[in-house]
XYZ file of C-alpha atoms in Angstrom:
479
model
C -0.291 -0.140 -0.107
C 1.460 3.437 -1.135
C 1.166 6.284 1.008
C 0.495 9.947 0.175
C 2.530 11.259 2.902
C 5.158 10.196 5.523
C 5.405 11.935 8.725
C 8.477 11.323 10.666
C 8.767 12.490 14.492
C 5.481 11.032 16.469
C 5.448 13.455 19.722
C 1.947 14.887 20.206
C 2.109 17.400 17.475
C 3.508 14.927 14.770
C 1.059 12.118 16.037
C -2.005 14.390 16.064
C -0.995 15.468 12.382
C -0.766 11.973 11.269
C -4.059 11.369 12.409
C -5.617 14.226 11.195
C -4.155 13.422 7.622
C -5.565 9.835 8.270
C -8.971 10.624 9.121
C -9.303 12.993 6.289
C -8.609 9.807 4.165
C -5.049 9.954 3.068
C -2.570 6.983 3.946
C 0.093 7.901 6.132
C 3.495 6.289 6.250
C 4.711 6.479 10.210
C 8.396 6.778 11.525
C 9.589 7.729 14.864
C 13.593 7.436 15.873
C 11.791 5.164 18.920
C 9.977 2.758 16.942
C 7.865 2.010 20.376
C 6.185 5.324 19.680
C 4.764 4.174 16.151
C 3.761 1.376 17.749
C 1.837 3.203 20.532
C 0.026 5.259 18.075
C -0.951 2.329 16.127
C -2.455 0.598 19.096
C -4.231 3.368 20.266
C -5.627 5.220 17.175
C -4.936 2.879 14.320
C -8.367 2.514 13.564
C -8.841 6.199 12.446
C -7.335 5.615 9.169
C -4.722 3.875 6.965
C -1.348 4.016 8.482
C 1.904 2.217 7.030
C 4.160 1.153 10.004
C 8.058 1.834 9.307
C 11.016 1.450 11.200
C 13.737 3.214 9.248
C 13.526 6.331 7.032
C 14.344 3.945 4.009
C 11.439 2.251 4.861
C 9.197 5.434 5.288
C 10.634 6.723 1.777
C 9.996 3.481 0.012
C 6.566 3.461 1.011
C 5.483 6.747 -0.330
C 4.104 7.598 -3.612
C 5.659 9.854 -6.404
C 6.626 12.722 -5.743
C 7.358 11.866 -2.217
C 5.827 14.191 0.674
C 7.875 13.731 3.994
C 6.387 15.869 7.025
C 9.049 16.511 9.680
C 7.649 17.053 13.040
C 10.981 16.941 15.450
C 12.393 20.197 17.607
C 13.458 22.817 15.612
C 17.272 23.724 15.150
C 19.876 20.813 14.736
C 17.432 17.793 15.105
C 15.596 19.319 12.171
C 19.173 19.635 10.159
C 20.006 16.141 11.291
C 16.515 14.294 10.002
C 17.178 16.520 6.488
C 20.701 15.317 6.305
C 19.457 11.509 6.585
C 16.497 12.102 4.104
C 18.390 13.845 1.513
C 20.395 11.123 -0.041
C 17.105 8.641 -0.125
C 14.952 11.044 -2.056
C 14.835 11.809 -5.900
C 14.307 14.991 -7.871
C 11.076 16.434 -7.308
C 10.558 15.296 -4.047
C 9.075 17.153 -1.273
C 10.426 17.671 2.289
C 8.317 19.566 4.836
C 8.932 21.256 8.003
C 5.878 21.529 10.464
C 7.564 22.860 13.420
C 8.553 26.226 14.737
C 11.699 26.648 12.888
C 13.217 29.994 12.475
C 12.449 31.375 9.019
C 16.468 32.015 8.283
C 16.829 28.314 8.681
C 14.062 27.325 6.367
C 15.395 29.894 3.924
C 18.996 28.315 4.179
C 17.700 24.524 3.866
C 15.112 25.768 1.147
C 18.449 26.957 -0.885
C 20.376 23.846 -0.509
C 17.683 21.506 -1.176
C 16.914 23.369 -4.270
C 20.321 22.664 -5.851
C 19.789 19.134 -5.223
C 16.460 19.192 -7.513
C 14.296 18.884 -4.005
C 11.463 21.141 -2.409
C 11.886 21.899 0.975
C 8.488 23.310 2.433
C 8.462 25.425 6.054
C 5.076 25.220 7.170
C 3.671 27.191 9.965
C 1.167 25.212 12.103
C -0.696 27.382 14.713
C -3.312 25.819 17.237
C -1.569 23.410 19.447
C -2.178 19.857 19.891
C -5.963 20.028 19.545
C -5.620 22.249 16.082
C -3.346 19.641 14.683
C -6.000 16.867 15.406
C -8.888 18.798 14.403
C -7.601 21.330 12.246
C -5.239 23.801 12.480
C -3.993 27.095 10.626
C -1.542 26.267 8.374
C 1.040 28.763 6.826
C 3.000 27.226 4.177
C 6.330 28.680 2.276
C 8.336 27.032 -0.176
C 8.402 27.224 -4.051
C 4.963 27.308 -6.161
C 5.292 24.279 -7.742
C 5.894 22.414 -4.302
C 2.380 23.973 -3.371
C 0.684 22.717 -6.325
C 1.530 19.228 -5.059
C 1.186 19.470 -1.362
C -1.668 22.393 -1.036
C -4.738 20.497 -1.716
C -3.610 17.910 1.397
C -2.870 20.675 3.568
C -6.043 22.544 2.876
C -7.971 19.604 3.403
C -6.544 19.163 6.983
C -6.833 22.728 7.761
C -9.222 24.237 9.775
C -12.396 25.919 7.820
C -13.574 29.370 8.300
C -17.411 30.313 8.955
C -17.618 30.916 5.131
C -16.206 26.910 4.392
C -12.746 28.746 2.899
C -9.612 26.536 4.214
C -7.449 28.365 6.561
C -4.363 27.304 4.558
C -2.926 29.089 1.414
C 0.674 29.595 -0.096
C 2.245 32.470 1.604
C 5.593 32.884 -0.351
C 8.703 31.416 -1.127
C 11.585 30.279 0.841
C 10.900 31.092 4.762
C 7.784 33.296 4.023
C 5.426 30.544 5.991
C 7.373 30.208 9.097
C 8.103 34.044 8.992
C 4.317 34.479 8.970
C 3.638 31.704 11.600
C 6.514 33.920 13.999
C 4.948 37.166 13.513
C 1.687 35.197 14.356
C 3.116 34.009 17.585
C 4.434 37.899 18.172
C 1.006 39.311 17.940
C -0.090 36.212 20.522
C 2.574 37.243 23.229
C 1.215 40.889 22.915
C -2.631 39.751 22.906
C -1.710 37.263 26.147
C 0.349 39.925 27.764
C -2.516 42.897 27.502
C -4.988 40.454 28.228
C -3.244 39.669 31.764
C -2.745 43.514 32.169
C -6.804 43.719 31.853
C -7.007 41.396 34.585
C -4.444 42.679 36.768
C -6.111 46.176 36.524
C -9.680 44.943 37.025
C -8.453 42.843 40.325
C -5.841 45.774 41.752
C -7.621 49.042 40.857
C -11.335 47.850 41.249
C -11.135 44.854 43.421
C -13.018 42.238 41.222
C -11.915 38.697 41.908
C -11.104 36.101 39.254
C -14.911 34.423 39.846
C -16.662 37.487 38.765
C -13.974 38.555 36.139
C -14.748 35.365 34.566
C -18.181 36.791 33.970
C -16.856 39.756 32.654
C -14.419 38.213 30.013
C -17.589 35.917 28.921
C -19.507 39.073 28.233
C -16.798 40.904 26.214
C -16.030 37.553 24.389
C -19.654 38.126 22.908
C -18.877 41.694 21.158
C -15.885 43.279 19.312
C -13.547 41.479 21.643
C -14.512 37.934 20.604
C -11.587 35.895 20.392
C -9.858 32.620 21.465
C -7.812 33.931 23.919
C -10.568 36.027 25.690
C -12.628 32.841 25.619
C -9.940 31.009 27.428
C -8.715 33.445 29.765
C -12.634 33.268 31.048
C -12.008 29.638 31.766
C -8.869 30.128 33.520
C -10.319 32.686 35.698
C -12.958 30.540 36.696
C -11.273 27.670 37.638
C -10.670 26.779 41.250
C -7.724 24.781 42.543
C -9.015 21.573 43.913
C -6.254 21.412 46.222
C -6.598 24.612 48.252
C -10.316 25.860 47.088
C -8.421 29.192 46.028
C -8.779 30.774 42.628
C -6.381 28.901 40.094
C -4.388 32.067 39.167
C -3.588 32.603 42.918
C -1.628 28.952 42.919
C 0.140 29.646 39.881
C 3.974 30.777 40.059
C 3.526 34.296 38.214
C 6.317 33.552 35.872
C 5.811 33.046 32.564
C 7.787 30.718 29.905
C 8.683 31.310 26.675
C 9.791 28.940 23.855
C 11.535 31.833 21.660
C 8.950 32.895 19.052
C 8.319 36.015 20.523
C 11.880 36.776 21.119
C 12.578 35.913 17.343
C 9.767 38.470 16.145
C 11.428 41.541 18.059
C 14.789 40.380 17.001
C 13.819 40.408 13.124
C 11.790 43.234 13.726
C 14.979 45.060 14.902
C 16.685 44.030 11.872
C 14.026 45.392 9.775
C 13.656 48.568 11.185
C 10.128 47.873 11.943
C 8.588 49.250 15.138
C 7.158 46.323 17.229
C 6.662 48.035 20.942
C 3.792 46.043 22.316
C 5.011 42.911 20.788
C 8.554 43.699 22.404
C 6.957 44.893 25.720
C 5.370 41.626 25.974
C 8.508 39.456 25.572
C 10.178 41.811 28.144
C 7.252 41.148 30.523
C 7.893 37.646 30.740
C 11.388 37.981 31.006
C 11.174 40.166 33.994
C 8.254 37.796 35.557
C 11.085 35.269 35.789
C 13.255 37.412 37.512
C 12.060 36.066 40.982
C 15.349 37.302 43.108
C 15.271 40.851 41.525
C 11.543 40.939 42.060
C 11.828 40.035 45.789
C 14.529 42.247 46.443
C 12.787 45.366 44.660
C 9.882 44.564 46.939
C 11.878 45.449 50.050
C 13.908 47.973 48.768
C 12.308 50.554 46.085
C 9.764 52.915 46.935
C 6.618 53.160 44.605
C 4.908 56.325 46.246
C 1.749 55.397 44.514
C -1.079 58.113 44.579
C -4.457 57.533 45.680
C -6.717 57.918 42.851
C -10.701 57.762 42.243
C -10.944 54.889 39.905
C -13.246 55.744 37.133
C -16.879 54.766 37.586
C -17.167 53.111 34.506
C -13.447 51.384 34.712
C -14.662 48.264 33.570
C -15.740 49.500 30.168
C -12.630 51.391 30.034
C -10.666 48.377 30.445
C -12.547 46.739 27.718
C -11.864 49.664 25.259
C -8.358 49.776 26.189
C -7.858 46.326 25.520
C -9.503 46.439 22.105
C -7.368 49.364 21.328
C -4.092 47.708 22.248
C -5.090 44.526 20.606
C -5.597 45.991 17.639
C -2.170 48.088 17.572
C -0.529 44.487 18.028
C -2.126 43.405 14.711
C -1.049 46.523 13.193
C 2.340 46.302 14.050
C 2.379 42.805 13.412
C 1.293 43.182 9.936
C 3.529 46.279 9.166
C 6.388 44.236 10.287
C 5.271 41.509 7.388
C 4.985 44.220 4.623
C 8.568 45.425 5.419
C 9.772 41.594 5.653
C 7.790 41.195 1.991
C 10.111 44.128 0.642
C 13.220 42.699 2.057
C 13.090 39.193 1.145
C 10.886 39.449 -2.295
C 7.975 37.768 -0.871
C 4.417 39.165 -2.087
C 3.102 38.802 0.988
C -1.055 39.067 0.841
C -2.330 40.575 4.047
C -5.981 40.163 3.843
C -5.208 36.413 2.592
C -2.929 35.928 5.711
C -5.672 37.713 8.038
C -8.166 35.234 6.553
C -5.920 32.026 7.600
C -6.322 33.413 11.306
C -9.602 33.463 11.406
C -9.948 29.550 12.782
C -7.594 26.787 14.138
C -5.076 29.253 15.535
C -4.506 30.832 18.786
C -4.975 34.450 17.942
C -8.298 33.738 15.958
C -10.485 36.414 16.712
C -13.523 38.361 15.411
C -11.767 41.466 14.422
C -9.896 39.714 11.526
C -12.764 39.848 9.297
C -12.578 43.670 9.641
C -8.562 43.062 8.755
C -9.374 41.215 5.464
C -11.602 43.977 4.691
C -9.091 46.683 5.089
C -6.549 44.894 3.307
C -8.998 43.836 0.307
C -8.542 45.308 -3.165
C -6.228 48.326 -4.390
C -6.929 50.904 -1.413
C -4.751 49.103 1.070
C -3.559 51.250 4.055
C -0.160 51.904 4.634
C -0.854 51.024 8.276
C -3.937 48.912 9.884
C -4.869 51.783 12.177
C -5.379 54.092 8.743
C -8.391 51.980 7.437
C -11.395 54.066 7.737
C -13.262 51.174 9.985
C -10.191 51.384 12.388
C -9.576 55.014 12.617
C -13.542 55.375 14.069
C -13.471 52.146 16.292
C -9.656 53.188 17.926
C -10.853 56.931 18.246
C -13.851 55.811 20.266
C -11.496 54.094 22.209
C -8.465 56.812 23.053
C -10.266 58.587 26.105
C -10.906 55.352 27.822
C -7.465 53.917 26.692
C -5.911 57.418 28.255
C -7.564 57.000 31.509
C -6.572 53.546 32.379
C -2.884 53.967 31.432
C -3.115 57.336 33.779
C -4.947 55.247 36.348
C -2.501 52.330 36.347
C 0.622 54.756 36.441
C -0.881 56.379 39.349
C -1.545 53.119 41.337
C 1.851 51.681 40.242
C 0.702 48.615 38.597
C 2.631 48.090 35.382
C 0.790 47.974 31.852
C 3.899 47.919 29.391
C 1.502 46.914 26.977
C -1.350 49.193 27.267
C 1.202 52.206 27.733
C 3.583 51.045 24.704
C 0.670 50.650 22.261
C -0.883 54.094 23.146
C 2.440 55.609 22.478
C 2.824 54.092 19.562
C -0.343 55.196 18.284
C 0.520 58.966 19.671
C 4.033 58.673 17.844
C 2.487 58.036 14.421
C -0.044 61.014 14.775
C 2.148 63.426 16.405
C 3.491 66.116 14.268
C 6.991 66.627 15.135
C 8.579 64.015 17.233
C 12.013 64.642 19.562
C 14.347 62.636 16.443
C 15.405 66.041 15.600
C 17.539 66.268 18.975
C 18.663 62.740 18.466
C 19.967 63.961 14.809
C 21.534 67.074 16.419
C 23.441 64.746 19.171
C 24.434 62.402 16.339
C 25.719 64.924 13.887
C 27.718 66.557 16.868
C 29.293 63.575 18.323
C 29.869 61.469 14.954
C 29.521 63.736 12.137
C 26.343 61.596 10.905
C 24.505 64.758 8.831
C 20.973 65.483 9.168
C 18.264 66.747 6.630
C 16.158 70.093 6.969
C 12.683 70.859 6.759
C 13.310 73.967 4.488
C 15.195 72.524 1.810
C 16.727 69.421 -0.179
C 19.779 68.196 0.677
C 22.168 66.430 3.707
C 24.024 68.631 6.188
C 26.582 68.571 8.740
C 27.367 71.176 11.547
C 30.762 72.283 12.135
C 30.289 71.922 15.743
C 33.964 72.010 16.980
C 34.837 75.173 15.085
C 32.454 78.240 14.309
C 29.148 76.137 14.262
C 28.652 77.034 10.583
C 26.564 74.363 8.328
C 27.907 72.997 5.412
C 26.863 70.398 2.818
C 27.543 66.859 3.474
C 28.774 66.340 0.182
C 31.763 68.750 1.429
C 32.721 66.450 4.048
C 33.880 63.525 1.901
């Protein structure tokens, strides 16, 4: 029996994707370094579809119809390279190697170029939705050559999540590392979204004294409106949960140190390389970092004065927080999509932002109602230079600004850290401010390093002779 696809690496994500493929009518060849894991999957789920058991990569390759499609589901980094190195000698021209893990997009670009020289296709596929999504339908973001997608796309589209209009949450993103880049940015937005929801919880509890159980009802109500999203939904469930051992709210028995696996950090590092301002995403990464600095935080609690002010919390504070949360979430999407635009120019990817937003409607972690409006904003020829400039969002974020300012001001006075709320508001204000203090920075740079500057009243590039008579000369004259 020939298989349409092989899966090597049968940890939870790999196993669930293999099961998803089999449930959708594909014959799946299975391989794992430990054969016991293959046998365990077959013993428990072998009746879900047609599987082919293999013990070696050679057996896996021999079990596949041509062009062969091999999905690698191992830990990102060196393990992927190791599997690729073992696979390549077994494959023939036109075969497709697929990496469905959270690999860095630059690694994917490198692997794609190396395999292309051998006549093979390497496809970096971003998969979002966690274990449940992998089994029941994830959001899938494939890169690689268009030719490879012609052979692979129908299969991926079939196992992907489906939006409410029936469209698959899967489409070809672009060449080489485009798929993994888009998945990385998805995760960056996810970091910011999770952090700002946490800030909303902290504000409601610390400023208004609303306990987790009552907050669960608030989040459930918010999930019925413009904030409707997977993350708001599960936040309500987390806040409602009571610890069986102590009877306390679950959030009170969990150590307040957030972990991370690297994709949020990669997003910020890549944004710095591109010169793309993702301040909300960056602050969410840094917030996880400071949450884990337990020793320093313990010293600070005993050492540093707060001088918090006594302020009257606004009467409609819950609604203010809701509006500020919406505005900050919108900024996270705007920053992420702006970064995608910058990457498209840098790497020659024709990234269709409306299509990318459509892939995030179901199956992924940041799925949210507002993605339909984002799709509409980028559809057609009148695409905004920034998501916030789309008419629908100019209006909605404008309505939220007064509440946003009240929330940030209240938090600052009470000593409640809100890095994403406040940095998102600063980003919004920086975009709309007529003059920024960058002119001072340019003056400083010119004085200490002769880095030159431009003037508002004419063309050209200039330098001031700071160490002489302070006269201005054309930068051309400095060379």
